[in-house]
mmCIF file of C-alpha atoms in Angstrom:
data_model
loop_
_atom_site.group_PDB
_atom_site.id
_atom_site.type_symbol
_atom_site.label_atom_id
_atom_site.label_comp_id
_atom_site.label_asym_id
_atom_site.label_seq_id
_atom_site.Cartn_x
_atom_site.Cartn_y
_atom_site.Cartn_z
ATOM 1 C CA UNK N 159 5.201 13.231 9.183
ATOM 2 C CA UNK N 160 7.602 10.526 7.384
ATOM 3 C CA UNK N 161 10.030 9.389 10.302
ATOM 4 C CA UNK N 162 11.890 7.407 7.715
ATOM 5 C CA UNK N 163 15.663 7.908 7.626
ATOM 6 C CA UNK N 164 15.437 9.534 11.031
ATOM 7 C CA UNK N 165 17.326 6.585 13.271
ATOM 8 C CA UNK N 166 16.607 3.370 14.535
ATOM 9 C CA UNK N 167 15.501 3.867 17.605
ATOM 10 C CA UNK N 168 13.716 7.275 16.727
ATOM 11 C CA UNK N 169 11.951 6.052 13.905
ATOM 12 C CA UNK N 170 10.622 2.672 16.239
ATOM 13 C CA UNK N 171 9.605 5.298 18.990
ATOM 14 C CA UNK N 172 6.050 4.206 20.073
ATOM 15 C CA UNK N 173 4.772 7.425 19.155
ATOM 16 C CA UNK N 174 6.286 7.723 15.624
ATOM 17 C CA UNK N 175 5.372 4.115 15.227
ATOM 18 C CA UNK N 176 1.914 4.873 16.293
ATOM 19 C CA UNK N 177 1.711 8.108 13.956
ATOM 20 C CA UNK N 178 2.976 6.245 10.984
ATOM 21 C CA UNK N 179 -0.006 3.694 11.470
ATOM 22 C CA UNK N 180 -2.659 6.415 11.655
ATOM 23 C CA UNK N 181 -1.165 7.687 8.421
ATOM 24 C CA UNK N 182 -1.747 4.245 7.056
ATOM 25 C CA UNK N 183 -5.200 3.934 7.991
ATOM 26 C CA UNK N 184 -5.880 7.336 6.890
ATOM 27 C CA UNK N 185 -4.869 5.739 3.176
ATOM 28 C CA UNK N 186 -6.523 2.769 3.932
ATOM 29 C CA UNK N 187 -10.276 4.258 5.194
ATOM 30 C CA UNK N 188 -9.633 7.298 3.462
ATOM 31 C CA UNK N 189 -10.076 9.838 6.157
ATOM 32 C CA UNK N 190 -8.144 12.452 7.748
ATOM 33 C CA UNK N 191 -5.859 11.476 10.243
ATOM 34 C CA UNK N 192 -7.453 13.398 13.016
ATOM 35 C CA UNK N 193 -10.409 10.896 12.505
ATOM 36 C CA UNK N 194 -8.654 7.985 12.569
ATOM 37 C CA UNK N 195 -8.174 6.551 16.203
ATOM 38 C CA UNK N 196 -12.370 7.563 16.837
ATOM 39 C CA UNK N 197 -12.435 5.253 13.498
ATOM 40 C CA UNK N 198 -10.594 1.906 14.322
ATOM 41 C CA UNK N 199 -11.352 2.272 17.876
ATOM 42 C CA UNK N 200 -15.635 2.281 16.931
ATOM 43 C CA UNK N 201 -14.326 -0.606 14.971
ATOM 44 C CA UNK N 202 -12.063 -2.534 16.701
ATOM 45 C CA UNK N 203 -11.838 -1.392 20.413
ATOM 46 C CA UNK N 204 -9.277 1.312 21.385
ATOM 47 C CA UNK N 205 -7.060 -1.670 22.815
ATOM 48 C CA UNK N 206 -6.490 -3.279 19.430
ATOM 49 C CA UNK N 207 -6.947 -0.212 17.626
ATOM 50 C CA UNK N 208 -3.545 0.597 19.334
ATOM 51 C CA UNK N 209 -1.210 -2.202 18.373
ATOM 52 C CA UNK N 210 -2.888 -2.182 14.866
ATOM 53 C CA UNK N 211 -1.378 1.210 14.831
ATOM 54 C CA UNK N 212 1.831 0.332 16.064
ATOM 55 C CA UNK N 213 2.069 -2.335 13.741
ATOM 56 C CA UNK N 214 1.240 -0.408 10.564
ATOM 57 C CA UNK N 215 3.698 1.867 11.652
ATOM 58 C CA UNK N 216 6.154 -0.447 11.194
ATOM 59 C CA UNK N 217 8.643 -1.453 8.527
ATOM 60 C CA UNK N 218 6.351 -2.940 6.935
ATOM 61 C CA UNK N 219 3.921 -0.484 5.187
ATOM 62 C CA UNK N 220 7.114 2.051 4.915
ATOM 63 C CA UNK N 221 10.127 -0.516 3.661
ATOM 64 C CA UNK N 222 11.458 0.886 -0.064
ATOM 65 C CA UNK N 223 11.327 -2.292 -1.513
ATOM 66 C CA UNK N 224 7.788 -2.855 -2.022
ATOM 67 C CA UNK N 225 5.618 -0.565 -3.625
ATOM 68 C CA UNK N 226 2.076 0.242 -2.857
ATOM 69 C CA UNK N 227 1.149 -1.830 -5.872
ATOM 70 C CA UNK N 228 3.188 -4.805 -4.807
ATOM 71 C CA UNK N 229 1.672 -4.667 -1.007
ATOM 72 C CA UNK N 230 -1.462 -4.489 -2.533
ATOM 73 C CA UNK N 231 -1.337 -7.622 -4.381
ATOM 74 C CA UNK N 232 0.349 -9.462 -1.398
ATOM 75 C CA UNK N 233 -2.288 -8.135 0.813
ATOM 76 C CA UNK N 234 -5.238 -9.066 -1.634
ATOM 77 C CA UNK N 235 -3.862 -12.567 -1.703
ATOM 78 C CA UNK N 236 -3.331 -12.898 2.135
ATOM 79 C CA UNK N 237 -6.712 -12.227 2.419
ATOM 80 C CA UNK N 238 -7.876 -14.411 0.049
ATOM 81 C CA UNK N 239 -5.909 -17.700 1.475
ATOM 82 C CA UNK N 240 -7.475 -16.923 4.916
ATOM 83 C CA UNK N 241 -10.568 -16.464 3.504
ATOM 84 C CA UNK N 242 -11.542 -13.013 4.475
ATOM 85 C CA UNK N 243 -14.657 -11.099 2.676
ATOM 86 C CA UNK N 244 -17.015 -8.535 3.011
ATOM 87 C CA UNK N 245 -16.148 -4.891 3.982
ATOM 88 C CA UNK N 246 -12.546 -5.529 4.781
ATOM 89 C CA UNK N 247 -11.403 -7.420 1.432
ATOM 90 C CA UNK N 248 -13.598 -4.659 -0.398
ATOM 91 C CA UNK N 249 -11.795 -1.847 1.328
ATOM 92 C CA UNK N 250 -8.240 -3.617 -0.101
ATOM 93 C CA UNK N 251 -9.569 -4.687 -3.582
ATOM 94 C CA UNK N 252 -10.121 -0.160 -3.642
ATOM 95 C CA UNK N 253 -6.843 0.100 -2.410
ATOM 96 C CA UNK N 254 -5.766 -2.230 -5.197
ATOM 97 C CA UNK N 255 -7.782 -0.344 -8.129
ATOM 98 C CA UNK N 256 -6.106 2.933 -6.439
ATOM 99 C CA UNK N 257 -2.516 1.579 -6.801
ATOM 100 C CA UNK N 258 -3.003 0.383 -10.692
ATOM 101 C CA UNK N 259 -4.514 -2.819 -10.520
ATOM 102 C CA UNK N 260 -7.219 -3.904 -12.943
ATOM 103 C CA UNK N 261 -9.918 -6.133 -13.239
ATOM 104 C CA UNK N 262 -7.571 -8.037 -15.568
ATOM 105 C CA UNK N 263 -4.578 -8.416 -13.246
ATOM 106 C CA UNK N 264 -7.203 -9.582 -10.361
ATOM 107 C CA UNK N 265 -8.330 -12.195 -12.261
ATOM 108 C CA UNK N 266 -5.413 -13.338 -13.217
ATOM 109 C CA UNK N 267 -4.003 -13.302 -9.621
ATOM 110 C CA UNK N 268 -6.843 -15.320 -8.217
ATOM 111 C CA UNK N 269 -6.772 -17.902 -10.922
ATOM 112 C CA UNK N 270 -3.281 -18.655 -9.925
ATOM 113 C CA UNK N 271 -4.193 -18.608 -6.493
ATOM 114 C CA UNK N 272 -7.308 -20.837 -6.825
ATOM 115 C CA UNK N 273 -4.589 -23.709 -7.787
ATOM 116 C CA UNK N 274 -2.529 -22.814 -4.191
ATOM 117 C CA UNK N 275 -5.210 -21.887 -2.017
ATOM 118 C CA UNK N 276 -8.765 -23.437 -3.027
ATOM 119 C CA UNK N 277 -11.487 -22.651 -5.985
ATOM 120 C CA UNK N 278 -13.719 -21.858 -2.857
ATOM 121 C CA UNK N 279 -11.537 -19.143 -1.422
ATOM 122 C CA UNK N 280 -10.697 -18.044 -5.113
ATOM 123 C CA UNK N 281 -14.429 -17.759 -6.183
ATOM 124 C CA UNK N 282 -15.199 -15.641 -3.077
ATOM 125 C CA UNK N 283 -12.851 -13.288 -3.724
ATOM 126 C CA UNK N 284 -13.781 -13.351 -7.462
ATOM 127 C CA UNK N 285 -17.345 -11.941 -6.251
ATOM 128 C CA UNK N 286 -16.137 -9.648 -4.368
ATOM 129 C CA UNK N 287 -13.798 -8.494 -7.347
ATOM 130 C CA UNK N 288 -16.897 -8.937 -10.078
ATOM 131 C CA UNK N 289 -18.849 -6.187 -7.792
ATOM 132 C CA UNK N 290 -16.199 -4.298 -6.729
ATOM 133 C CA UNK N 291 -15.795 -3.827 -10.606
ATOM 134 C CA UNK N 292 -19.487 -2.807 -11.647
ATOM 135 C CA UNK N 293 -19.231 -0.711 -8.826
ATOM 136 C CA UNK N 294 -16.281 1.132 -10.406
ATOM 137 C CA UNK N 295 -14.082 0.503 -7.160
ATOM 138 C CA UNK N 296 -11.762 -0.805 -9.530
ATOM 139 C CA UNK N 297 -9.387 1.020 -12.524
ATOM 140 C CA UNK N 298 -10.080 -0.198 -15.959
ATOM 141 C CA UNK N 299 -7.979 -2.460 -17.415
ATOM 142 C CA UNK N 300 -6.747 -0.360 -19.997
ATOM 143 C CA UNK N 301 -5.191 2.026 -17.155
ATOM 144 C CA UNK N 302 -3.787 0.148 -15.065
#
């Protein structure tokens, strides 16, 4: 369903709001739709799992002028300055090799980043990119 174009206040309904988000999640976890309240709400609690929804169904993840590449990188480095690891940074560092960006390019971000945000923070992520790259989560340089 894209409920883009459709109106102000149609396109901020609660429900399309909430739709959109489960079609971001769906992108995110990879998994169909139908799976994905059962999903974040085993995850998260059905409580949260709700305004996450409604939140991803926002402008945000559906405004023209970023691309998925560009959230991607914004998102990667948001969770980098806070610090965030493990199963969530790994499931946006895919999302990043999905969308085009290489080994190279990650690198390069969090060296820049390591000047803004910490060497600590930096080097975490840097792990998580190192293994996320022998894992082949992420697209070869060369393609990206």
């Amino acid at each position: 369903m894209n409920a883009i174009g459709t109106g102000w206040a149609a396109e901020n309904s609660t429900e399309i709001r909430r739709i959109r988000g489960i079609e971001v999640y769906s992108r995110i976890f990879e998994l169909p739709e139908q799976d994905v309240p059962a999903a974040m709400s085993a995850r998260v609690g059905s409580v949260f799992a709700e305004e996450a929804f409604a939140a991803a169904g926002g402008p945000a993840w559906a405004h023209p002028g970023l691309t998925a590449r560009d959230r991607s990188i914004a998102i990667v480095a948001a969770l980098a300055a806070q610090g965030v690891s493990g199963d969530r940074l790994t499931t946006h560092l895919r999302l990043a090799g999905n969308h085009g960006i290489g080994h190279d390019e990650l690198t390069a971000l969090m060296t820049l980043l390591a000047n803004y945000i910490g060497y600590p923070y930096a080097s975490a992520v840097m792990e998580s990119v190192e293994s996320s790259a022998e894992s082949g989560l992420l697209v070869e340089d060369e393609q990206a």
